[in-house]
JSON list of C-alpha atoms in Angstrom, two decimals:
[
{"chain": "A", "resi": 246, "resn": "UNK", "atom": "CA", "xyz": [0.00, 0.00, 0.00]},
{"chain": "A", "resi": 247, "resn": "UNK", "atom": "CA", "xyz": [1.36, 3.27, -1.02]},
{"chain": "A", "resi": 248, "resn": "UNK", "atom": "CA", "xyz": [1.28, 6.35, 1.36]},
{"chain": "A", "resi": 249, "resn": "UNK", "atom": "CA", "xyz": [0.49, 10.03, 0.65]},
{"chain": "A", "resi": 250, "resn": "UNK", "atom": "CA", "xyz": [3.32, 11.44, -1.24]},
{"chain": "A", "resi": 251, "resn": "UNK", "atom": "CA", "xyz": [4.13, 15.07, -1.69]},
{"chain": "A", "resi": 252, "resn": "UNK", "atom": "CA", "xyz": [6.33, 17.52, -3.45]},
{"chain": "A", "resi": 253, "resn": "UNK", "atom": "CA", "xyz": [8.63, 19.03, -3.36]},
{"chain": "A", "resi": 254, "resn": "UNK", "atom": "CA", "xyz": [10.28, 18.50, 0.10]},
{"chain": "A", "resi": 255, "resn": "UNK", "atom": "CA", "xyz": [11.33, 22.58, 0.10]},
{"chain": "A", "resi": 256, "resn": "UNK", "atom": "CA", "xyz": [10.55, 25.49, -1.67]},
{"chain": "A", "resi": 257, "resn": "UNK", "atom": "CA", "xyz": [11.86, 28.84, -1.09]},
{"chain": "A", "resi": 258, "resn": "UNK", "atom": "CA", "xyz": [9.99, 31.74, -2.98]},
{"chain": "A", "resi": 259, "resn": "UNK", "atom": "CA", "xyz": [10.21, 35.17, -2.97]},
{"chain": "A", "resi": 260, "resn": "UNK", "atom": "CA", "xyz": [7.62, 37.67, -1.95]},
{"chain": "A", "resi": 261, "resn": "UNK", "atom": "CA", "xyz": [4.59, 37.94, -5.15]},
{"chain": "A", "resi": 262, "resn": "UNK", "atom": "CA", "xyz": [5.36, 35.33, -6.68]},
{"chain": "A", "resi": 263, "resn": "UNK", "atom": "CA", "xyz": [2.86, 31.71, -6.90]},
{"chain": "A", "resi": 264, "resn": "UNK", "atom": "CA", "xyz": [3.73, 28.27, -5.92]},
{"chain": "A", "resi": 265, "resn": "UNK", "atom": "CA", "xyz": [2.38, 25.04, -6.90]},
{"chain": "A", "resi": 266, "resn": "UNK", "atom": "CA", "xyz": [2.44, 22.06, -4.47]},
{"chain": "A", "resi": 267, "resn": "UNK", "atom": "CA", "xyz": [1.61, 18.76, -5.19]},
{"chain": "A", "resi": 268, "resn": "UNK", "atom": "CA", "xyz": [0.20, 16.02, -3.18]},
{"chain": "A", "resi": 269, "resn": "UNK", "atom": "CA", "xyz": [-0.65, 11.97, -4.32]},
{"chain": "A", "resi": 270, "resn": "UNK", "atom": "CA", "xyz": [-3.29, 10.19, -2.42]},
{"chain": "A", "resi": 271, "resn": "UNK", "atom": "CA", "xyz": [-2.55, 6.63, -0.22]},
{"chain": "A", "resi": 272, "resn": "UNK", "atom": "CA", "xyz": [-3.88, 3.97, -2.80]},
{"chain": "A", "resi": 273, "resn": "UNK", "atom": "CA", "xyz": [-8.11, 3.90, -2.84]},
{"chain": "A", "resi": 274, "resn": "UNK", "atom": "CA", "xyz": [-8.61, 7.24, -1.16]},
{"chain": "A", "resi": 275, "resn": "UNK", "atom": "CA", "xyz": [-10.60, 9.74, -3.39]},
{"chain": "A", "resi": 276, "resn": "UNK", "atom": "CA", "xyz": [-10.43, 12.46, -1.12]},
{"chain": "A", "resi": 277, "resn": "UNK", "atom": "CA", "xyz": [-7.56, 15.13, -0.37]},
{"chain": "A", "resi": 278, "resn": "UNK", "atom": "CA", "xyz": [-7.25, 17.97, 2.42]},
{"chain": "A", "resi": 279, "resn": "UNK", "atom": "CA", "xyz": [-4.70, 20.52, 2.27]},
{"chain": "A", "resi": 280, "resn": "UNK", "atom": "CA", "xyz": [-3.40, 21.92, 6.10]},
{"chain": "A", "resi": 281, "resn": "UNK", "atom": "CA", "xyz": [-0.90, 24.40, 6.24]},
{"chain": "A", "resi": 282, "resn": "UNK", "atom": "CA", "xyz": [1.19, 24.38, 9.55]},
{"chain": "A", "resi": 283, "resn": "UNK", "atom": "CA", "xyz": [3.41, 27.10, 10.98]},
{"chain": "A", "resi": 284, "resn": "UNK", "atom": "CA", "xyz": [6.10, 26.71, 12.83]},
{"chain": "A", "resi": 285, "resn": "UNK", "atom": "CA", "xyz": [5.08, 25.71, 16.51]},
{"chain": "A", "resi": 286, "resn": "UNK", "atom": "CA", "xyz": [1.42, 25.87, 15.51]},
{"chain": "A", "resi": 287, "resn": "UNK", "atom": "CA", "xyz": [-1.48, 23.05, 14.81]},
{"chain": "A", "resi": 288, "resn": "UNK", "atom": "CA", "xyz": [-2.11, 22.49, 10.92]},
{"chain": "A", "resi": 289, "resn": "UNK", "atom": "CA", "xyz": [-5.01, 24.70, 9.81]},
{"chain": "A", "resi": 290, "resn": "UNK", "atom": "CA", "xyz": [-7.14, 22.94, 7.57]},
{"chain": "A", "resi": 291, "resn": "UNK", "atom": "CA", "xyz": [-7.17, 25.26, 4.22]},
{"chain": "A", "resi": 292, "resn": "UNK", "atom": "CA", "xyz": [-9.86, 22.91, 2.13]},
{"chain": "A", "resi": 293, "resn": "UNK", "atom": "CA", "xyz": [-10.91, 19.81, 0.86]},
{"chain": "A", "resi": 294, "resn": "UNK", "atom": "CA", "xyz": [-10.89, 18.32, -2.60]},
{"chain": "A", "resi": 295, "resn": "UNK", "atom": "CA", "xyz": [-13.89, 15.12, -3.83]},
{"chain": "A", "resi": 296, "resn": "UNK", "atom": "CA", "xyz": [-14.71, 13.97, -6.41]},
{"chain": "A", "resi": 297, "resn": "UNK", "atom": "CA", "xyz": [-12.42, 16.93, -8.78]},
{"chain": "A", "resi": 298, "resn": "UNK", "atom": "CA", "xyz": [-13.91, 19.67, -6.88]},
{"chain": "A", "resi": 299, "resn": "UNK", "atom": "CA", "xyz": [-13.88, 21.95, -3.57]},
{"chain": "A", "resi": 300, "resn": "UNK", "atom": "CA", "xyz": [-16.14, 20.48, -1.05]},
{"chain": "A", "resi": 301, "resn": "UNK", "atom": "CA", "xyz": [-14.96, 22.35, 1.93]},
{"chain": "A", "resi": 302, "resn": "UNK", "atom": "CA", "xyz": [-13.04, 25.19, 3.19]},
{"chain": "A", "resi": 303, "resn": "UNK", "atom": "CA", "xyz": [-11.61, 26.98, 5.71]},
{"chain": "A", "resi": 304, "resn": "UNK", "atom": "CA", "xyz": [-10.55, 30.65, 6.77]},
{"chain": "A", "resi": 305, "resn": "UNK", "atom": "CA", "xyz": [-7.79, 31.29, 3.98]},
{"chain": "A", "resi": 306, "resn": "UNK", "atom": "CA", "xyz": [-8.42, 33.60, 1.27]},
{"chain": "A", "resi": 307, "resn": "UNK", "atom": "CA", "xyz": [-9.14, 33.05, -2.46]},
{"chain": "A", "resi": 308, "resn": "UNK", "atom": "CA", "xyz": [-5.25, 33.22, -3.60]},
{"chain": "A", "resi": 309, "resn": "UNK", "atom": "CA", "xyz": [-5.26, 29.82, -2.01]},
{"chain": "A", "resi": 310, "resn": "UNK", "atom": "CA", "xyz": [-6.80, 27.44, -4.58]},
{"chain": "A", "resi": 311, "resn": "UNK", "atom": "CA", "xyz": [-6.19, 23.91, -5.49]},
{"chain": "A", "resi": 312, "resn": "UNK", "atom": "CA", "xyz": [-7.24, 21.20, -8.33]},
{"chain": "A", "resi": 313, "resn": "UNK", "atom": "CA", "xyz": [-8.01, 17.52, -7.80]},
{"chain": "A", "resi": 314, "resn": "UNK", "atom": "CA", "xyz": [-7.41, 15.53, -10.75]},
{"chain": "A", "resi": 315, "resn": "UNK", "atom": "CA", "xyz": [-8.97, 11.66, -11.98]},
{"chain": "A", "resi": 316, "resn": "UNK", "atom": "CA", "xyz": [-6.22, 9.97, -10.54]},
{"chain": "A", "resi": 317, "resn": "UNK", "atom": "CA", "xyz": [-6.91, 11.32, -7.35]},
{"chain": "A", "resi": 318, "resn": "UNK", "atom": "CA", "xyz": [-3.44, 13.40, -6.95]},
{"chain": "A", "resi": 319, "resn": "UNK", "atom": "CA", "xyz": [-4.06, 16.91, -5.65]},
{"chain": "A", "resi": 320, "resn": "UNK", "atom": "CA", "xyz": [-2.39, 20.62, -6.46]},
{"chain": "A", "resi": 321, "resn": "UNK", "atom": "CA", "xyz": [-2.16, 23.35, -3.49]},
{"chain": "A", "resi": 322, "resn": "UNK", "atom": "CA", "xyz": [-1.53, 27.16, -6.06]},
{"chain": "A", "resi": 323, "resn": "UNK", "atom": "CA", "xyz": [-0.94, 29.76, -3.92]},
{"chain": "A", "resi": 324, "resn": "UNK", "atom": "CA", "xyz": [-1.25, 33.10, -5.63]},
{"chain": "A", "resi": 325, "resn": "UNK", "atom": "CA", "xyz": [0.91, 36.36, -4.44]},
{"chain": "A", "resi": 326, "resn": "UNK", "atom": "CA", "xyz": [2.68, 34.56, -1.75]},
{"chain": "A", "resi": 327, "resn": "UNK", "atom": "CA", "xyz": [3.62, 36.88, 1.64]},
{"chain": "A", "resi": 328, "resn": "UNK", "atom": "CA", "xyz": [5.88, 36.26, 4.10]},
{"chain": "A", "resi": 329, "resn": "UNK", "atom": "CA", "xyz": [3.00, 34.64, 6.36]},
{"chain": "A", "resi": 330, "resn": "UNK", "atom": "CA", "xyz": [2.94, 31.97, 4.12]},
{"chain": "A", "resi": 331, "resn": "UNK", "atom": "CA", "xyz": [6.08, 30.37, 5.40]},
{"chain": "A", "resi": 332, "resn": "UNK", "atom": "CA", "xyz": [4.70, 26.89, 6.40]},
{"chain": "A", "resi": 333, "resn": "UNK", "atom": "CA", "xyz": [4.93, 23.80, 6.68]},
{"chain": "A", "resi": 334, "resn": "UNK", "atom": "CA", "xyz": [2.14, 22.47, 4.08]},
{"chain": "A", "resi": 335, "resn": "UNK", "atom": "CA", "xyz": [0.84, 19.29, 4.50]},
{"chain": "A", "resi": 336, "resn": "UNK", "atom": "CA", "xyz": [-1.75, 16.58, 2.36]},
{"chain": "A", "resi": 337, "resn": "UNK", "atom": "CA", "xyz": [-4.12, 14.37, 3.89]},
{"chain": "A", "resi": 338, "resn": "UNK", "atom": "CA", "xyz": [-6.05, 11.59, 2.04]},
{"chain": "A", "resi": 339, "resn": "UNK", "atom": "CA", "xyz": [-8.83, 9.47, 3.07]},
{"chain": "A", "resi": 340, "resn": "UNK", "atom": "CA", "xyz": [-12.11, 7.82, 1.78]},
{"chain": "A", "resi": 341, "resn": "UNK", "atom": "CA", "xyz": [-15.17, 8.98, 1.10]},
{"chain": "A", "resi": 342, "resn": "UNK", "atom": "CA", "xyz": [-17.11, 7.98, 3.57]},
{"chain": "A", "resi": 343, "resn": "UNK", "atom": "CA", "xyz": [-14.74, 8.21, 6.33]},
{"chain": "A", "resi": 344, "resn": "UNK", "atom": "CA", "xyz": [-13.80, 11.65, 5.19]},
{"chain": "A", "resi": 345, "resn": "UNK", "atom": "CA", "xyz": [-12.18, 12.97, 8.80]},
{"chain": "A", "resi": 346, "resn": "UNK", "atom": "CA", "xyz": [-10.22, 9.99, 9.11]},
{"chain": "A", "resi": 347, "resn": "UNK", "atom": "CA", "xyz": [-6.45, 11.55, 7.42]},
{"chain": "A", "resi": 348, "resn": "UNK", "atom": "CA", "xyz": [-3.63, 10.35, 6.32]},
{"chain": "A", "resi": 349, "resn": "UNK", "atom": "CA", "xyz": [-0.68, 12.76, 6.17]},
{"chain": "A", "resi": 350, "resn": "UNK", "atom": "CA", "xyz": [2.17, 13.20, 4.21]},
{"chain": "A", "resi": 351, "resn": "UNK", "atom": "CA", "xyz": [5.55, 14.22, 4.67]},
{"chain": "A", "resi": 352, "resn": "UNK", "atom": "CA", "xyz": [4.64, 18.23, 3.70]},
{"chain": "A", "resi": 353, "resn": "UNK", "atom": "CA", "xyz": [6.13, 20.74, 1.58]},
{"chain": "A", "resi": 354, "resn": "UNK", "atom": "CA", "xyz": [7.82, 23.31, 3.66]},
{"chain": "A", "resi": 355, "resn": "UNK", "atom": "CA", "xyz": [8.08, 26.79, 2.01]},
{"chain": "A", "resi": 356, "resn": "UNK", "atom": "CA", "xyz": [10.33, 29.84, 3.13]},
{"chain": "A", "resi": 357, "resn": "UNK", "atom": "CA", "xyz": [8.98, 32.65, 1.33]},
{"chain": "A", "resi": 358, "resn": "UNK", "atom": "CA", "xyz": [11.72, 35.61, 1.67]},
{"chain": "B", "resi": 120, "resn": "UNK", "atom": "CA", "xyz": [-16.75, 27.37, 16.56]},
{"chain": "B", "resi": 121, "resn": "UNK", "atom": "CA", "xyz": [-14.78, 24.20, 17.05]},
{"chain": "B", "resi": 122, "resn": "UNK", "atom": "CA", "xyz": [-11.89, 24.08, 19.38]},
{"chain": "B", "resi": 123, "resn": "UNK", "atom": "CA", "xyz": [-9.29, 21.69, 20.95]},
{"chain": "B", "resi": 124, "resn": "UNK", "atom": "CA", "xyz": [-7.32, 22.74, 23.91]},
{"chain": "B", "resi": 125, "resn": "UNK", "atom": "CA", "xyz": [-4.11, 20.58, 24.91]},
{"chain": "B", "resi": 126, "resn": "UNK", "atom": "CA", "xyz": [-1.98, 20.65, 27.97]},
{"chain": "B", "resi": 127, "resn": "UNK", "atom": "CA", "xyz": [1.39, 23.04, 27.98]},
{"chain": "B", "resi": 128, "resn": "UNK", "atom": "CA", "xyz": [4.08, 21.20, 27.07]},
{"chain": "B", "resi": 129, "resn": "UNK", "atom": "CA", "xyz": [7.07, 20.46, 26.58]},
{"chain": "B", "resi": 130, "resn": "UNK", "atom": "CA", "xyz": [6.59, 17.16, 29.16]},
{"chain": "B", "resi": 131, "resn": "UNK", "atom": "CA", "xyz": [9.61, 15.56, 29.56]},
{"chain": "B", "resi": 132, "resn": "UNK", "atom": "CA", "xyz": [9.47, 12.50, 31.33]},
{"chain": "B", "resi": 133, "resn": "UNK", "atom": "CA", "xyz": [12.23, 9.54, 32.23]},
{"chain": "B", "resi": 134, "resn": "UNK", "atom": "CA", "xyz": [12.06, 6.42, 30.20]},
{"chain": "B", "resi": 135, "resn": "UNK", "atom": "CA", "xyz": [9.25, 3.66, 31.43]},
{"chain": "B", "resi": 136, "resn": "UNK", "atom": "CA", "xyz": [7.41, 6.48, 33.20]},
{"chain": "B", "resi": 137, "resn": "UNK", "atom": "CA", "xyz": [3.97, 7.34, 33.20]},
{"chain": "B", "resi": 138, "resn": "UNK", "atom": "CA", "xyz": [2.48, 9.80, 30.44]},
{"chain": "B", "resi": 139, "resn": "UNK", "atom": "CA", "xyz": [-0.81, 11.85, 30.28]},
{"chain": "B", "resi": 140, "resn": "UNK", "atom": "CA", "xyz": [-1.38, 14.43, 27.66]},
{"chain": "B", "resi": 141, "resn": "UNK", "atom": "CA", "xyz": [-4.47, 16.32, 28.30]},
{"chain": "B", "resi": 142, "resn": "UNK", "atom": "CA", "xyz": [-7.02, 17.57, 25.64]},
{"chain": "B", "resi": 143, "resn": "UNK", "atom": "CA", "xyz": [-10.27, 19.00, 25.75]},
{"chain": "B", "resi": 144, "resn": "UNK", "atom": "CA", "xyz": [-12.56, 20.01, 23.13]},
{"chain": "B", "resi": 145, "resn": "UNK", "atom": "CA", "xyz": [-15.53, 22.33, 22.20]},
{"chain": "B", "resi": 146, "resn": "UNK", "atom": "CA", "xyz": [-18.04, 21.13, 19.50]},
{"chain": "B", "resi": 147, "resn": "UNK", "atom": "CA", "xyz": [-21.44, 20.55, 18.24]},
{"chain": "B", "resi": 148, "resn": "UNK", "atom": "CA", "xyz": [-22.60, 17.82, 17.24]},
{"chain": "B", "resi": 149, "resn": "UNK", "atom": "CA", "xyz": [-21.25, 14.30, 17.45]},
{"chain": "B", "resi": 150, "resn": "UNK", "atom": "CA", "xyz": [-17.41, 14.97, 16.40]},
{"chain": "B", "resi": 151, "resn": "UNK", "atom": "CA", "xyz": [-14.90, 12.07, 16.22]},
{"chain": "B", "resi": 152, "resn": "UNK", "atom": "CA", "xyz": [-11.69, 12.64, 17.92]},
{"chain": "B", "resi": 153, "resn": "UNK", "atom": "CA", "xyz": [-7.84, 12.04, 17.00]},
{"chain": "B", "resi": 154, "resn": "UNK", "atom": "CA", "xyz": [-3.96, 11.56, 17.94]},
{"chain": "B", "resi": 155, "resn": "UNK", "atom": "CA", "xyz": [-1.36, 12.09, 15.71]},
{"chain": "B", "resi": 156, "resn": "UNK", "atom": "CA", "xyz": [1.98, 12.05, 16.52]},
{"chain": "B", "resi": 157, "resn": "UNK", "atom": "CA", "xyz": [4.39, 14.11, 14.48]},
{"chain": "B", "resi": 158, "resn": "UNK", "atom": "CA", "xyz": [8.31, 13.33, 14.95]},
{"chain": "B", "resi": 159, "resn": "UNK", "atom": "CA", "xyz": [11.03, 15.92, 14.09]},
{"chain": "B", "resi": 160, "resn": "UNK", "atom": "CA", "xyz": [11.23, 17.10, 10.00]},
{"chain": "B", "resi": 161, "resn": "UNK", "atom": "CA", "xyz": [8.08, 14.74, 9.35]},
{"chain": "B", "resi": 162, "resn": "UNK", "atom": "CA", "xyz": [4.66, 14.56, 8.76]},
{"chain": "B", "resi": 163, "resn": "UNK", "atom": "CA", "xyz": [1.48, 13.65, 11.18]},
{"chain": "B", "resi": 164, "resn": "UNK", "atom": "CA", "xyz": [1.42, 9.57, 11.85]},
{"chain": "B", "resi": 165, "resn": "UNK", "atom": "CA", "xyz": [-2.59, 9.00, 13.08]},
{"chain": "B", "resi": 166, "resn": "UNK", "atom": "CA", "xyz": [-2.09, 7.41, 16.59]},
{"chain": "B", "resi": 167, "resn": "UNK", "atom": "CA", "xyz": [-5.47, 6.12, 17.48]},
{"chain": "B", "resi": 168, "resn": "UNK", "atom": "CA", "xyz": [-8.97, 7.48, 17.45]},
{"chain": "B", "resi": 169, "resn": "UNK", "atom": "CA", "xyz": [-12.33, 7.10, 18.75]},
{"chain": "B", "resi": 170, "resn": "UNK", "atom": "CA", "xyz": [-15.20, 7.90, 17.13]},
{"chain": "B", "resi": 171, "resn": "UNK", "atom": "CA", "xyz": [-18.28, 8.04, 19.37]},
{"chain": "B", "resi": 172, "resn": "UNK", "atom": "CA", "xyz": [-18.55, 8.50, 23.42]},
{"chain": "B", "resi": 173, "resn": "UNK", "atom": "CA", "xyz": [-16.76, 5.67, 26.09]},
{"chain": "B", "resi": 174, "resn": "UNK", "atom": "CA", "xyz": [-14.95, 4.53, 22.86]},
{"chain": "B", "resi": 175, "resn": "UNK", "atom": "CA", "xyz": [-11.29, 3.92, 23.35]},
{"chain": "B", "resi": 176, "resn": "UNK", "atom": "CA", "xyz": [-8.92, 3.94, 20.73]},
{"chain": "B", "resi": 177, "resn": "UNK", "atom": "CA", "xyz": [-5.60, 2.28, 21.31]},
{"chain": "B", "resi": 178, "resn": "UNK", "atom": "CA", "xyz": [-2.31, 1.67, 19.52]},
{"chain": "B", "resi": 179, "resn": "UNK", "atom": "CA", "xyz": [1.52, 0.98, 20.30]},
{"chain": "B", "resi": 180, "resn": "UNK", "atom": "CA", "xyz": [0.05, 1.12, 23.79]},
{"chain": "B", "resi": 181, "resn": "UNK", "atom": "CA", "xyz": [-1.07, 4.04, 23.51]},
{"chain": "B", "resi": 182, "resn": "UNK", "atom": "CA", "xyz": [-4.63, 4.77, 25.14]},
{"chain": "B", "resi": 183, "resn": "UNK", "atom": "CA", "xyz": [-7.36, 7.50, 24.78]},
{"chain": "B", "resi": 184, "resn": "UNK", "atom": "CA", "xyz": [-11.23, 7.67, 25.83]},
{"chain": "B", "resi": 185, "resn": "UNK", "atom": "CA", "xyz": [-13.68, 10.12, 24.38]},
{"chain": "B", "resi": 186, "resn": "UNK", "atom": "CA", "xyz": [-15.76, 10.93, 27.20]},
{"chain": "B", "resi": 187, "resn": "UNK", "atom": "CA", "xyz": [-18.60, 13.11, 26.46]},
{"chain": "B", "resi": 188, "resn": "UNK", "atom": "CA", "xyz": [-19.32, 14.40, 29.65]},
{"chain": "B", "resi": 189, "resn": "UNK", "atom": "CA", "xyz": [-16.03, 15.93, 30.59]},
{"chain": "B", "resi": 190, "resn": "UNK", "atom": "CA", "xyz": [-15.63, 17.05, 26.40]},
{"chain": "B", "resi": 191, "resn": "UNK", "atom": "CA", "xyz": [-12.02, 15.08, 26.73]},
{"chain": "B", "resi": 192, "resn": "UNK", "atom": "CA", "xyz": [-9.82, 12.55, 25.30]},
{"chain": "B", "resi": 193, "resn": "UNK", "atom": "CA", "xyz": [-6.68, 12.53, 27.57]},
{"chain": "B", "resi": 194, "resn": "UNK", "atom": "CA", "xyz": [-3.85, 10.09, 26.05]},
{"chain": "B", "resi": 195, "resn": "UNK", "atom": "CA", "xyz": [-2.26, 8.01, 28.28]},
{"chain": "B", "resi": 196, "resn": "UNK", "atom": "CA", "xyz": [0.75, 5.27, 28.11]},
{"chain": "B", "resi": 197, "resn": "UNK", "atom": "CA", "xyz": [1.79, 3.11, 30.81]},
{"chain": "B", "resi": 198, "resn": "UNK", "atom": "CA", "xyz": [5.51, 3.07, 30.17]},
{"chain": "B", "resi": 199, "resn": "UNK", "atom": "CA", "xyz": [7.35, 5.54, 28.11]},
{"chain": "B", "resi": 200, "resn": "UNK", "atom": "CA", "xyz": [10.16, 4.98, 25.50]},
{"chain": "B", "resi": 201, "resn": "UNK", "atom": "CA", "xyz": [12.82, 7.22, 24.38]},
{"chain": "B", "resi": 202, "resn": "UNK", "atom": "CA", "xyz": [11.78, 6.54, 20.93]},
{"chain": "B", "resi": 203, "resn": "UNK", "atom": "CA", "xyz": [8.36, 7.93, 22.00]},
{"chain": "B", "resi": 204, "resn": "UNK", "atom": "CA", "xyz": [9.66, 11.69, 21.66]},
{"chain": "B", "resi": 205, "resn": "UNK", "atom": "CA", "xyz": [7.85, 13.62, 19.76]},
{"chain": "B", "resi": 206, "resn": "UNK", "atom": "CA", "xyz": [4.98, 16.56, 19.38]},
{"chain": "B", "resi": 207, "resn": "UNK", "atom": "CA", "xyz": [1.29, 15.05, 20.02]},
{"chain": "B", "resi": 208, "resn": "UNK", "atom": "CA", "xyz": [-1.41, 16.57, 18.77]},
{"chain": "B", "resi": 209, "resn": "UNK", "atom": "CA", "xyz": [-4.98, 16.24, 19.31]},
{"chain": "B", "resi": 210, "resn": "UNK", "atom": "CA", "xyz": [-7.56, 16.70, 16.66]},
{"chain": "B", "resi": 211, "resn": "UNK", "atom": "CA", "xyz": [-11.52, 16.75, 16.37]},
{"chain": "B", "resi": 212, "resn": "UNK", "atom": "CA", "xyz": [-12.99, 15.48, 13.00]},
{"chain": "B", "resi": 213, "resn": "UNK", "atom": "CA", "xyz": [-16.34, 17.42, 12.06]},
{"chain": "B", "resi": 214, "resn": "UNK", "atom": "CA", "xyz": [-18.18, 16.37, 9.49]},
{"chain": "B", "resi": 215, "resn": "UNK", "atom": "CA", "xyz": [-20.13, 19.47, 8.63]},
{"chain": "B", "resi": 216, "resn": "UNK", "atom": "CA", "xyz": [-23.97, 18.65, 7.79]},
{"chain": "B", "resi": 217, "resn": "UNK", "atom": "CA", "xyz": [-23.37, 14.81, 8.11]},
{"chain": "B", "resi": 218, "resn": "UNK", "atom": "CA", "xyz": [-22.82, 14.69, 4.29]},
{"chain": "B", "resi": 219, "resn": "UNK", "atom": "CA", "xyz": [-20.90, 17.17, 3.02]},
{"chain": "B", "resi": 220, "resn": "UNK", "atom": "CA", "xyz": [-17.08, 17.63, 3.90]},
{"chain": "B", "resi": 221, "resn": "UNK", "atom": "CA", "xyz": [-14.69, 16.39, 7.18]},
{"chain": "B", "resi": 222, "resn": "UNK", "atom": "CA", "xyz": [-12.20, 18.60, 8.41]},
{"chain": "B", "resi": 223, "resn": "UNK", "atom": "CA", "xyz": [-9.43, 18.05, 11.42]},
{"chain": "B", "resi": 224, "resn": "UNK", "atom": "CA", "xyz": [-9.22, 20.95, 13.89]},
{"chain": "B", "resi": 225, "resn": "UNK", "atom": "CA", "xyz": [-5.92, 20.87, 16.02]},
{"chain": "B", "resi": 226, "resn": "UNK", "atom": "CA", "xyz": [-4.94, 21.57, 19.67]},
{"chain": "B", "resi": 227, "resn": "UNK", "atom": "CA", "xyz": [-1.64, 23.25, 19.46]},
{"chain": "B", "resi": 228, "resn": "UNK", "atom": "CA", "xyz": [0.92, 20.54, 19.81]},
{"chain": "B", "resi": 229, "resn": "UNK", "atom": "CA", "xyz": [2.43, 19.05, 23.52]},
{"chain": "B", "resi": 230, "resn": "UNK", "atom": "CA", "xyz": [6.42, 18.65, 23.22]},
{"chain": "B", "resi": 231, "resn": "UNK", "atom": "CA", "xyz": [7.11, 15.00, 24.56]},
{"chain": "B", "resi": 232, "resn": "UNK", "atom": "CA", "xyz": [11.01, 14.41, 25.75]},
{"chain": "B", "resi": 233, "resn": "UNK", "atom": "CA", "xyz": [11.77, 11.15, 26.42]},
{"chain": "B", "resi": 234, "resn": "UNK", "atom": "CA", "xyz": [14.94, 10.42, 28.77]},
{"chain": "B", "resi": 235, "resn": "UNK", "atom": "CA", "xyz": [16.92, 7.16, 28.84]}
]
């Protein structure tokens, strides 16, 4: 059984610019969250991807938008990236009807200077 | 709004000791509630969960009840290993409207230090 994979492992960006993330789902999960955790902090969940679309989301504004593709896989864009972004950014798959029950991977940590 | 409150850390305890971790939670509804344990440069392993009230969830000897009453699911392990350090971090799963989407909110993280 394959886990959730994600990359890249780092990512440094500069202020303004956009990032793409990307995030493969544990074998025979259809859904992906997306959690972005600062330093110290509890991940925040950011939103949820089924069945190719946005099913759920939390406080984070609209330059924070993400695709879910027939495979499964998942993409995290982040649009006019500020320093706050810094994160640790993680994926979480699981099944449809056991959609709270997450699997993480290993994140994507961006520095964005 | 949701909520999950977890003991101050960092704990640092002496191998085979006892552990508690506290956590406490705010919710409507019927949540389920989570550990996951994230070690140093990685991502969140799930630890155990429970997903209705007096259920335990267990692993690696590793204990939790939800307990409705009290809004808590303290973990617990009888004998600590160094191996065992780590952040813990509690989580309640809400599945808004019973169909639509499940989200994880997070306590803050409790700083485990394991001694030999």
């Amino acid at each position: 059984e394959t886990g959730v994979t994600q990359s890249p492992t780092h990512l440094i960006k500069t202020r303004g610019q956009q990032v793409t993330l990307r995030c493969s789902s544990q074998s025979g999960h259809n859904t992906v969250s997306w959690y972005q955790q600062a330093l110290g902090q509890g991940p925040q969940f950011i939103f949820q991807y089924y069945r190719e679309e946005e099913n759920g989301r939390g406080n984070f504004p609209p330059r924070f938008s993400g695709l879910q593709f027939p495979n499964y896989s998942s993409e995290l864009n982040v649009n006019a990236l500020e320093l706050d972004d810094s994160a640790l950014y993680l994926c979480a798959s699981s099944l449809a009807w056991q959609k709270e029950t997450q699997y993480f991977g290993p994140g994507t940590r961006l520095l964005v200077l | 709004g949701d909520s999950v409150t977890q003991m101050e850390g960092p704990v640092t305890l002496s191998e085979e000791a006892f552990l508690t971790i506290n956590c406490t939670y705010t919710a409507t509804g019927y949540p389920s509630l989570f550990w996951y344990v994230q070690y140093p440069g990685e991502g969140l392993q799930l630890l155990l969960k429970a997903t209705k009230a007096d259920d335990k969830g267990s692993n690696k000897g590793f204990e939790a009840t939800y307990r409705k009453e009290t809004t808590s699911f303290h973990l617990e392990k009888g004998s600590v290993q160094v191996s065992d350090s780590a952040v813990y971090f509690c989580a309640l799963g809400s599945n808004a409207g019973g169909t639509s989407y499940g989200k994880l909110t997070f306590g803050q993280g409790t700083i485990l230090t394991v001694h030999p």
